[in-house]
């Protein structure tokens, strides 16, 4: 079996071996040495057979088309190989399947998958998190894997995390992003410079205060993650603000369900019209999932298009907006931090709102450099760091 | 008023003038010269006032925070300006609002907005579309605006469109993409080369046939649009295949509702595990919207992870998959085309499945260059082309 598997990709260590195996109604019934029972469907086994004609040895993707296999394929015999793997003989005479016991145990419906990395739990927070900010030492990034994975876990769990002590150089953010995955470019560029400029094409590029908001609310899918890296922050003011939109939405859901209802049901258009672009997207400002809980926040006051509704509906909407927006900017839900040069803040832009206090241009330089990256890159990197950790444990 | 507006951004030509205006319960009641009546909410008017303290003159974004305006703001007087605009006097003593009659008419609930560009209708198609393929002449791209907008309208409406007679050079696709908007980079690069390579990290980079599929099904959001540009296609085989996934899903919904139900309800994990990445996403293969109709297709046979379900559920799922996959690859729903050098195919990757026939490497070179781009860039570009068209009409 070893030749068919790439150990660094899928090591399935298990303490268990197959004790007995026999054909049953849908495929195979297996009894393990600890008495646990598993049942596997014949076509399922056939599709996931590790042989090179089923799973491409280089791409590791499935090349067999299960829809090309006879629908009535069944298992005519099942046996236990030396070492406790499973051997399956098919009714269509194709070569017997040899299933690694570790892989099989991990892919059993109803049994825990000890090989699977679960992303950290999503934890809503309020202002009390300021006593225990998710800050991590970036001075040995990315070699310091504990800081790297701790930071990414915070970004997933709390929706934000800070790396400090990075080099306060213009290209640092690029290196940090690339250590995770590809950047999501926008019409503001691959990287964007948050400093006041004369011909500002966004309020972000003025010295104005910005209330709590999400970025690129005008897009079909708001960028999943935003990074803001501080190169200089010497001007008076310019503190960064963060609010957990899920915490506020959850608070409304529990305490002010009518407001929650209005904001999850009213379609609001966001628009951003410039010289060469015209982005618009219409959606509720709080998107509720099938279970009614908030799954996405879209909140950019200055990009809301005029609501198209009767005055009575407008009245209800403005009232709900007023209540919710006050909470999004309420010190009880919000933290304030003044980024130092060399600090990088990463946050989930579909969940955590960010803002800033106004700053006074003449008192010093303020220069943040930002970029977007998708959440799947965070997930993939967390899984890779976990794979690396397990590999090191197996080597030890 | 002219000084407050940027005509190329928002020209609101109208034949109508405000005939009468008076305060009412929620704000203002307006009677137009054609007898139409409109009602506007006081806070809505206040928030959308065109004065420079409300709408930033450079960014054109709203700087007034409507939540900072007293909730009980009301209209104490309303008047008609010379030329038929509306003047509003507020109860809080702030400077009167002056609303352009064209803007006001276009933003009236219940009256048509003659200024608004509507994206073309989404039209499902089957194999009969081959008699009338949405092909456009790219020889003067992007200067030929009729071909440019025709092509993009097809990509929106049919989910695909072809530009032909482009220069068969390696950098052509980049120029075409940039004429629309920023490229979405992935772990396969900003641009990717579809040609057979020795160390393939995806089935796409072999000479194998590829059944109808969507790309990057392992991501939270599959890329909205894919472009495939043909530089060489001299090998035997390698024909491109396209299927409208919405048409197939709609067919199932109407004719085989149980299969539709299984595929819209069963969560399937897609995974792509490589040396440095581990992408996974779990979702139904057909996503149904609130009205039950299909809104997204995710279909990549070789990236489906082993289903985690009881054998009975596996059985039902495989049966539904078999039915639907056969339709996705059915000549009645599918078109086949052999891209010529200089042809660029763009399709909606969340709707239209693509595939290819196997090709014979020794018989010639096959080289497609691809990239992804988000749908909002398509929408924005269509609106810009429309803005340009209207501008030209106004100048004429």
PDB file of N, CA, C and O in Angstrom, chain B residues 218-268:
ATOM      1  N   UNK B 218     -13.643  24.108  -4.692  1.00  0.00           N
ATOM      2  CA  UNK B 218     -13.189  23.953  -3.308  1.00  0.00           C
ATOM      3  C   UNK B 218     -13.155  25.278  -2.555  1.00  0.00           C
ATOM      4  O   UNK B 218     -12.794  25.298  -1.380  1.00  0.00           O
ATOM      5  N   UNK B 219     -13.494  26.386  -3.228  1.00  0.00           N
ATOM      6  CA  UNK B 219     -13.411  27.700  -2.596  1.00  0.00           C
ATOM      7  C   UNK B 219     -14.767  28.125  -2.036  1.00  0.00           C
ATOM      8  O   UNK B 219     -15.798  27.708  -2.543  1.00  0.00           O
ATOM      9  N   UNK B 220     -14.726  29.012  -1.067  1.00  0.00           N
ATOM     10  CA  UNK B 220     -15.978  29.527  -0.515  1.00  0.00           C
ATOM     11  C   UNK B 220     -16.837  30.101  -1.648  1.00  0.00           C
ATOM     12  O   UNK B 220     -18.027  29.802  -1.744  1.00  0.00           O
ATOM     13  N   UNK B 221     -16.242  30.923  -2.479  1.00  0.00           N
ATOM     14  CA  UNK B 221     -16.946  31.453  -3.644  1.00  0.00           C
ATOM     15  C   UNK B 221     -16.173  31.073  -4.890  1.00  0.00           C
ATOM     16  O   UNK B 221     -15.058  31.558  -5.098  1.00  0.00           O
ATOM     17  N   UNK B 222     -16.749  30.176  -5.686  1.00  0.00           N
ATOM     18  CA  UNK B 222     -16.129  29.847  -6.969  1.00  0.00           C
ATOM     19  C   UNK B 222     -15.959  31.135  -7.769  1.00  0.00           C
ATOM     20  O   UNK B 222     -16.831  31.999  -7.734  1.00  0.00           O
ATOM     21  N   UNK B 223     -14.879  31.261  -8.539  1.00  0.00           N
ATOM     22  CA  UNK B 223     -14.723  32.467  -9.352  1.00  0.00           C
ATOM     23  C   UNK B 223     -15.953  32.682 -10.233  1.00  0.00           C
ATOM     24  O   UNK B 223     -16.522  31.730 -10.768  1.00  0.00           O
ATOM     25  N   UNK B 224     -16.345  33.936 -10.366  1.00  0.00           N
ATOM     26  CA  UNK B 224     -17.556  34.236 -11.113  1.00  0.00           C
ATOM     27  C   UNK B 224     -17.417  33.998 -12.605  1.00  0.00           C
ATOM     28  O   UNK B 224     -18.301  33.424 -13.235  1.00  0.00           O
ATOM     29  N   UNK B 225     -16.323  34.448 -13.177  1.00  0.00           N
ATOM     30  CA  UNK B 225     -16.116  34.297 -14.614  1.00  0.00           C
ATOM     31  C   UNK B 225     -14.776  33.631 -14.873  1.00  0.00           C
ATOM     32  O   UNK B 225     -13.816  33.862 -14.154  1.00  0.00           O
ATOM     33  N   UNK B 226     -14.770  32.820 -15.907  1.00  0.00           N
ATOM     34  CA  UNK B 226     -13.512  32.259 -16.369  1.00  0.00           C
ATOM     35  C   UNK B 226     -13.307  32.664 -17.818  1.00  0.00           C
ATOM     36  O   UNK B 226     -14.248  32.666 -18.608  1.00  0.00           O
ATOM     37  N   UNK B 227     -12.075  33.015 -18.164  1.00  0.00           N
ATOM     38  CA  UNK B 227     -11.717  33.270 -19.549  1.00  0.00           C
ATOM     39  C   UNK B 227     -10.731  32.211 -19.985  1.00  0.00           C
ATOM     40  O   UNK B 227      -9.798  31.891 -19.246  1.00  0.00           O
ATOM     41  N   UNK B 228     -10.946  31.678 -21.174  1.00  0.00           N
ATOM     42  CA  UNK B 228      -9.993  30.754 -21.781  1.00  0.00           C
ATOM     43  C   UNK B 228      -9.644  31.312 -23.144  1.00  0.00           C
ATOM     44  O   UNK B 228     -10.522  31.476 -24.006  1.00  0.00           O
ATOM     45  N   UNK B 229      -8.380  31.607 -23.331  1.00  0.00           N
ATOM     46  CA  UNK B 229      -7.931  32.196 -24.591  1.00  0.00           C
ATOM     47  C   UNK B 229      -7.063  31.182 -25.326  1.00  0.00           C
ATOM     48  O   UNK B 229      -6.144  30.600 -24.753  1.00  0.00           O
ATOM     49  N   UNK B 230      -7.372  30.978 -26.607  1.00  0.00           N
ATOM     50  CA  UNK B 230      -6.681  29.960 -27.386  1.00  0.00           C
ATOM     51  C   UNK B 230      -5.495  30.565 -28.130  1.00  0.00           C
ATOM     52  O   UNK B 230      -5.665  31.466 -28.952  1.00  0.00           O
ATOM     53  N   UNK B 231      -4.313  30.025 -27.817  1.00  0.00           N
ATOM     54  CA  UNK B 231      -3.090  30.466 -28.512  1.00  0.00           C
ATOM     55  C   UNK B 231      -2.726  29.432 -29.580  1.00  0.00           C
ATOM     56  O   UNK B 231      -2.305  29.790 -30.671  1.00  0.00           O
ATOM     57  N   UNK B 232      -2.904  28.159 -29.266  1.00  0.00           N
ATOM     58  CA  UNK B 232      -2.664  27.090 -30.244  1.00  0.00           C
ATOM     59  C   UNK B 232      -3.631  25.951 -29.952  1.00  0.00           C
ATOM     60  O   UNK B 232      -3.948  25.678 -28.791  1.00  0.00           O
ATOM     61  N   UNK B 233      -4.113  25.320 -31.007  1.00  0.00           N
ATOM     62  CA  UNK B 233      -5.042  24.194 -30.805  1.00  0.00           C
ATOM     63  C   UNK B 233      -4.898  23.207 -31.961  1.00  0.00           C
ATOM     64  O   UNK B 233      -5.869  22.794 -32.577  1.00  0.00           O
ATOM     65  N   UNK B 234      -3.649  22.816 -32.239  1.00  0.00           N
ATOM     66  CA  UNK B 234      -3.361  21.983 -33.401  1.00  0.00           C
ATOM     67  C   UNK B 234      -3.429  20.490 -33.126  1.00  0.00           C
ATOM     68  O   UNK B 234      -3.417  19.690 -34.052  1.00  0.00           O
ATOM     69  N   UNK B 235      -3.524  20.104 -31.855  1.00  0.00           N
ATOM     70  CA  UNK B 235      -3.575  18.672 -31.543  1.00  0.00           C
ATOM     71  C   UNK B 235      -4.931  18.088 -31.952  1.00  0.00           C
ATOM     72  O   UNK B 235      -5.937  18.797 -31.977  1.00  0.00           O
ATOM     73  N   UNK B 236      -4.931  16.810 -32.269  1.00  0.00           N
ATOM     74  CA  UNK B 236      -6.208  16.137 -32.521  1.00  0.00           C
ATOM     75  C   UNK B 236      -7.006  16.114 -31.227  1.00  0.00           C
ATOM     76  O   UNK B 236      -6.465  15.785 -30.167  1.00  0.00           O
ATOM     77  N   UNK B 237      -8.291  16.431 -31.312  1.00  0.00           N
ATOM     78  CA  UNK B 237      -9.132  16.448 -30.120  1.00  0.00           C
ATOM     79  C   UNK B 237      -9.046  17.785 -29.408  1.00  0.00           C
ATOM     80  O   UNK B 237      -8.705  18.802 -30.011  1.00  0.00           O
ATOM     81  N   UNK B 238      -9.371  17.775 -28.122  1.00  0.00           N
ATOM     82  CA  UNK B 238      -9.271  19.001 -27.332  1.00  0.00           C
ATOM     83  C   UNK B 238     -10.416  19.974 -27.580  1.00  0.00           C
ATOM     84  O   UNK B 238     -10.287  21.159 -27.263  1.00  0.00           O
ATOM     85  N   UNK B 239     -11.544  19.490 -28.118  1.00  0.00           N
ATOM     86  CA  UNK B 239     -12.691  20.374 -28.310  1.00  0.00           C
ATOM     87  C   UNK B 239     -13.230  20.835 -26.945  1.00  0.00           C
ATOM     88  O   UNK B 239     -13.228  20.076 -25.982  1.00  0.00           O
ATOM     89  N   UNK B 240     -13.690  22.070 -26.885  1.00  0.00           N
ATOM     90  CA  UNK B 240     -14.283  22.593 -25.653  1.00  0.00           C
ATOM     91  C   UNK B 240     -15.773  22.263 -25.599  1.00  0.00           C
ATOM     92  O   UNK B 240     -16.451  22.255 -26.621  1.00  0.00           O
ATOM     93  N   UNK B 241     -16.259  22.000 -24.397  1.00  0.00           N
ATOM     94  CA  UNK B 241     -17.661  21.637 -24.177  1.00  0.00           C
ATOM     95  C   UNK B 241     -18.260  22.617 -23.179  1.00  0.00           C
ATOM     96  O   UNK B 241     -17.606  22.994 -22.214  1.00  0.00           O
ATOM     97  N   UNK B 242     -19.496  23.024 -23.419  1.00  0.00           N
ATOM     98  CA  UNK B 242     -20.184  23.926 -22.502  1.00  0.00           C
ATOM     99  C   UNK B 242     -21.603  23.441 -22.246  1.00  0.00           C
ATOM    100  O   UNK B 242     -22.296  23.021 -23.181  1.00  0.00           O
ATOM    101  N   UNK B 243     -22.027  23.503 -21.002  1.00  0.00           N
ATOM    102  CA  UNK B 243     -23.404  23.153 -20.628  1.00  0.00           C
ATOM    103  C   UNK B 243     -23.946  24.237 -19.703  1.00  0.00           C
ATOM    104  O   UNK B 243     -23.241  24.654 -18.778  1.00  0.00           O
ATOM    105  N   UNK B 244     -25.158  24.659 -19.942  1.00  0.00           N
ATOM    106  CA  UNK B 244     -25.799  25.626 -19.043  1.00  0.00           C
ATOM    107  C   UNK B 244     -26.340  24.868 -17.825  1.00  0.00           C
ATOM    108  O   UNK B 244     -27.384  24.224 -17.894  1.00  0.00           O
ATOM    109  N   UNK B 245     -25.621  24.964 -16.720  1.00  0.00           N
ATOM    110  CA  UNK B 245     -26.032  24.261 -15.504  1.00  0.00           C
ATOM    111  C   UNK B 245     -27.403  24.706 -15.003  1.00  0.00           C
ATOM    112  O   UNK B 245     -28.139  23.913 -14.409  1.00  0.00           O
ATOM    113  N   UNK B 246     -27.759  25.965 -15.258  1.00  0.00           N
ATOM    114  CA  UNK B 246     -29.088  26.443 -14.850  1.00  0.00           C
ATOM    115  C   UNK B 246     -30.173  25.745 -15.670  1.00  0.00           C
ATOM    116  O   UNK B 246     -31.255  25.441 -15.151  1.00  0.00           O
ATOM    117  N   UNK B 247     -29.887  25.505 -16.959  1.00  0.00           N
ATOM    118  CA  UNK B 247     -30.876  24.825 -17.806  1.00  0.00           C
ATOM    119  C   UNK B 247     -31.091  23.399 -17.319  1.00  0.00           C
ATOM    120  O   UNK B 247     -32.231  22.931 -17.200  1.00  0.00           O
ATOM    121  N   UNK B 248     -29.992  22.697 -17.004  1.00  0.00           N
ATOM    122  CA  UNK B 248     -30.114  21.314 -16.520  1.00  0.00           C
ATOM    123  C   UNK B 248     -30.816  21.296 -15.164  1.00  0.00           C
ATOM    124  O   UNK B 248     -31.734  20.495 -14.928  1.00  0.00           O
ATOM    125  N   UNK B 249     -30.411  22.185 -14.278  1.00  0.00           N
ATOM    126  CA  UNK B 249     -31.029  22.216 -12.946  1.00  0.00           C
ATOM    127  C   UNK B 249     -32.514  22.538 -13.061  1.00  0.00           C
ATOM    128  O   UNK B 249     -33.352  21.938 -12.369  1.00  0.00           O
ATOM    129  N   UNK B 250     -32.856  23.468 -13.945  1.00  0.00           N
ATOM    130  CA  UNK B 250     -34.264  23.804 -14.166  1.00  0.00           C
ATOM    131  C   UNK B 250     -35.043  22.618 -14.718  1.00  0.00           C
ATOM    132  O   UNK B 250     -36.195  22.378 -14.340  1.00  0.00           O
ATOM    133  N   UNK B 251     -34.395  21.867 -15.613  1.00  0.00           N
ATOM    134  CA  UNK B 251     -35.017  20.664 -16.166  1.00  0.00           C
ATOM    135  C   UNK B 251     -35.294  19.648 -15.061  1.00  0.00           C
ATOM    136  O   UNK B 251     -36.382  19.061 -14.994  1.00  0.00           O
ATOM    137  N   UNK B 252     -34.332  19.453 -14.187  1.00  0.00           N
ATOM    138  CA  UNK B 252     -34.518  18.508 -13.075  1.00  0.00           C
ATOM    139  C   UNK B 252     -35.630  18.984 -12.146  1.00  0.00           C
ATOM    140  O   UNK B 252     -36.487  18.205 -11.715  1.00  0.00           O
ATOM    141  N   UNK B 253     -35.597  20.262 -11.852  1.00  0.00           N
ATOM    142  CA  UNK B 253     -36.599  20.845 -10.948  1.00  0.00           C
ATOM    143  C   UNK B 253     -38.004  20.569 -11.475  1.00  0.00           C
ATOM    144  O   UNK B 253     -38.917  20.221 -10.717  1.00  0.00           O
ATOM    145  N   UNK B 254     -38.174  20.678 -12.795  1.00  0.00           N
ATOM    146  CA  UNK B 254     -39.493  20.492 -13.406  1.00  0.00           C
ATOM    147  C   UNK B 254     -39.830  19.018 -13.604  1.00  0.00           C
ATOM    148  O   UNK B 254     -40.978  18.609 -13.437  1.00  0.00           O
ATOM    149  N   UNK B 255     -38.816  18.208 -13.970  1.00  0.00           N
ATOM    150  CA  UNK B 255     -39.117  16.848 -14.423  1.00  0.00           C
ATOM    151  C   UNK B 255     -38.686  15.747 -13.465  1.00  0.00           C
ATOM    152  O   UNK B 255     -39.110  14.618 -13.608  1.00  0.00           O
ATOM    153  N   UNK B 256     -37.787  16.068 -12.555  1.00  0.00           N
ATOM    154  CA  UNK B 256     -37.272  15.048 -11.649  1.00  0.00           C
ATOM    155  C   UNK B 256     -37.036  15.683 -10.282  1.00  0.00           C
ATOM    156  O   UNK B 256     -35.910  15.747  -9.786  1.00  0.00           O
ATOM    157  N   UNK B 257     -38.126  16.173  -9.674  1.00  0.00           N
ATOM    158  CA  UNK B 257     -37.970  16.972  -8.451  1.00  0.00           C
ATOM    159  C   UNK B 257     -37.255  16.245  -7.308  1.00  0.00           C
ATOM    160  O   UNK B 257     -36.619  16.890  -6.478  1.00  0.00           O
ATOM    161  N   UNK B 258     -37.334  14.911  -7.282  1.00  0.00           N
ATOM    162  CA  UNK B 258     -36.639  14.198  -6.203  1.00  0.00           C
ATOM    163  C   UNK B 258     -35.128  14.320  -6.357  1.00  0.00           C
ATOM    164  O   UNK B 258     -34.403  14.498  -5.377  1.00  0.00           O
ATOM    165  N   UNK B 259     -34.667  14.200  -7.594  1.00  0.00           N
ATOM    166  CA  UNK B 259     -33.237  14.362  -7.852  1.00  0.00           C
ATOM    167  C   UNK B 259     -32.811  15.795  -7.504  1.00  0.00           C
ATOM    168  O   UNK B 259     -31.782  16.024  -6.866  1.00  0.00           O
ATOM    169  N   UNK B 260     -33.638  16.751  -7.911  1.00  0.00           N
ATOM    170  CA  UNK B 260     -33.347  18.158  -7.609  1.00  0.00           C
ATOM    171  C   UNK B 260     -33.260  18.377  -6.109  1.00  0.00           C
ATOM    172  O   UNK B 260     -32.360  19.049  -5.605  1.00  0.00           O
ATOM    173  N   UNK B 261     -34.179  17.760  -5.403  1.00  0.00           N
ATOM    174  CA  UNK B 261     -34.219  17.867  -3.945  1.00  0.00           C
ATOM    175  C   UNK B 261     -32.938  17.308  -3.310  1.00  0.00           C
ATOM    176  O   UNK B 261     -32.333  17.939  -2.442  1.00  0.00           O
ATOM    177  N   UNK B 262     -32.542  16.121  -3.761  1.00  0.00           N
ATOM    178  CA  UNK B 262     -31.330  15.501  -3.204  1.00  0.00           C
ATOM    179  C   UNK B 262     -30.120  16.393  -3.443  1.00  0.00           C
ATOM    180  O   UNK B 262     -29.314  16.632  -2.544  1.00  0.00           O
ATOM    181  N   UNK B 263     -30.017  16.936  -4.656  1.00  0.00           N
ATOM    182  CA  UNK B 263     -28.810  17.699  -4.997  1.00  0.00           C
ATOM    183  C   UNK B 263     -28.801  19.107  -4.412  1.00  0.00           C
ATOM    184  O   UNK B 263     -27.743  19.710  -4.270  1.00  0.00           O
ATOM    185  N   UNK B 264     -29.963  19.619  -4.074  1.00  0.00           N
ATOM    186  CA  UNK B 264     -29.993  20.937  -3.418  1.00  0.00           C
ATOM    187  C   UNK B 264     -29.943  20.804  -1.893  1.00  0.00           C
ATOM    188  O   UNK B 264     -29.780  21.798  -1.196  1.00  0.00           O
ATOM    189  N   UNK B 265     -30.094  19.580  -1.379  1.00  0.00           N
ATOM    190  CA  UNK B 265     -30.107  19.398   0.079  1.00  0.00           C
ATOM    191  C   UNK B 265     -28.874  18.678   0.623  1.00  0.00           C
ATOM    192  O   UNK B 265     -28.536  18.834   1.792  1.00  0.00           O
ATOM    193  N   UNK B 266     -28.222  17.860  -0.190  1.00  0.00           N
ATOM    194  CA  UNK B 266     -27.088  17.084   0.323  1.00  0.00           C
ATOM    195  C   UNK B 266     -25.819  17.930   0.324  1.00  0.00           C
ATOM    196  O   UNK B 266     -25.398  18.431  -0.722  1.00  0.00           O
ATOM    197  N   UNK B 267     -25.228  18.107   1.486  1.00  0.00           N
ATOM    198  CA  UNK B 267     -23.947  18.806   1.545  1.00  0.00           C
ATOM    199  C   UNK B 267     -22.839  17.901   1.041  1.00  0.00           C
ATOM    200  O   UNK B 267     -22.690  16.771   1.512  1.00  0.00           O
ATOM    201  N   UNK B 268     -22.091  18.410   0.069  1.00  0.00           N
ATOM    202  CA  UNK B 268     -20.982  17.659  -0.507  1.00  0.00           C
ATOM    203  C   UNK B 268     -19.712  18.457  -0.256  1.00  0.00           C
ATOM    204  O   UNK B 268     -19.688  19.666  -0.459  1.00  0.00           O
TER     205      UNK B 268
END
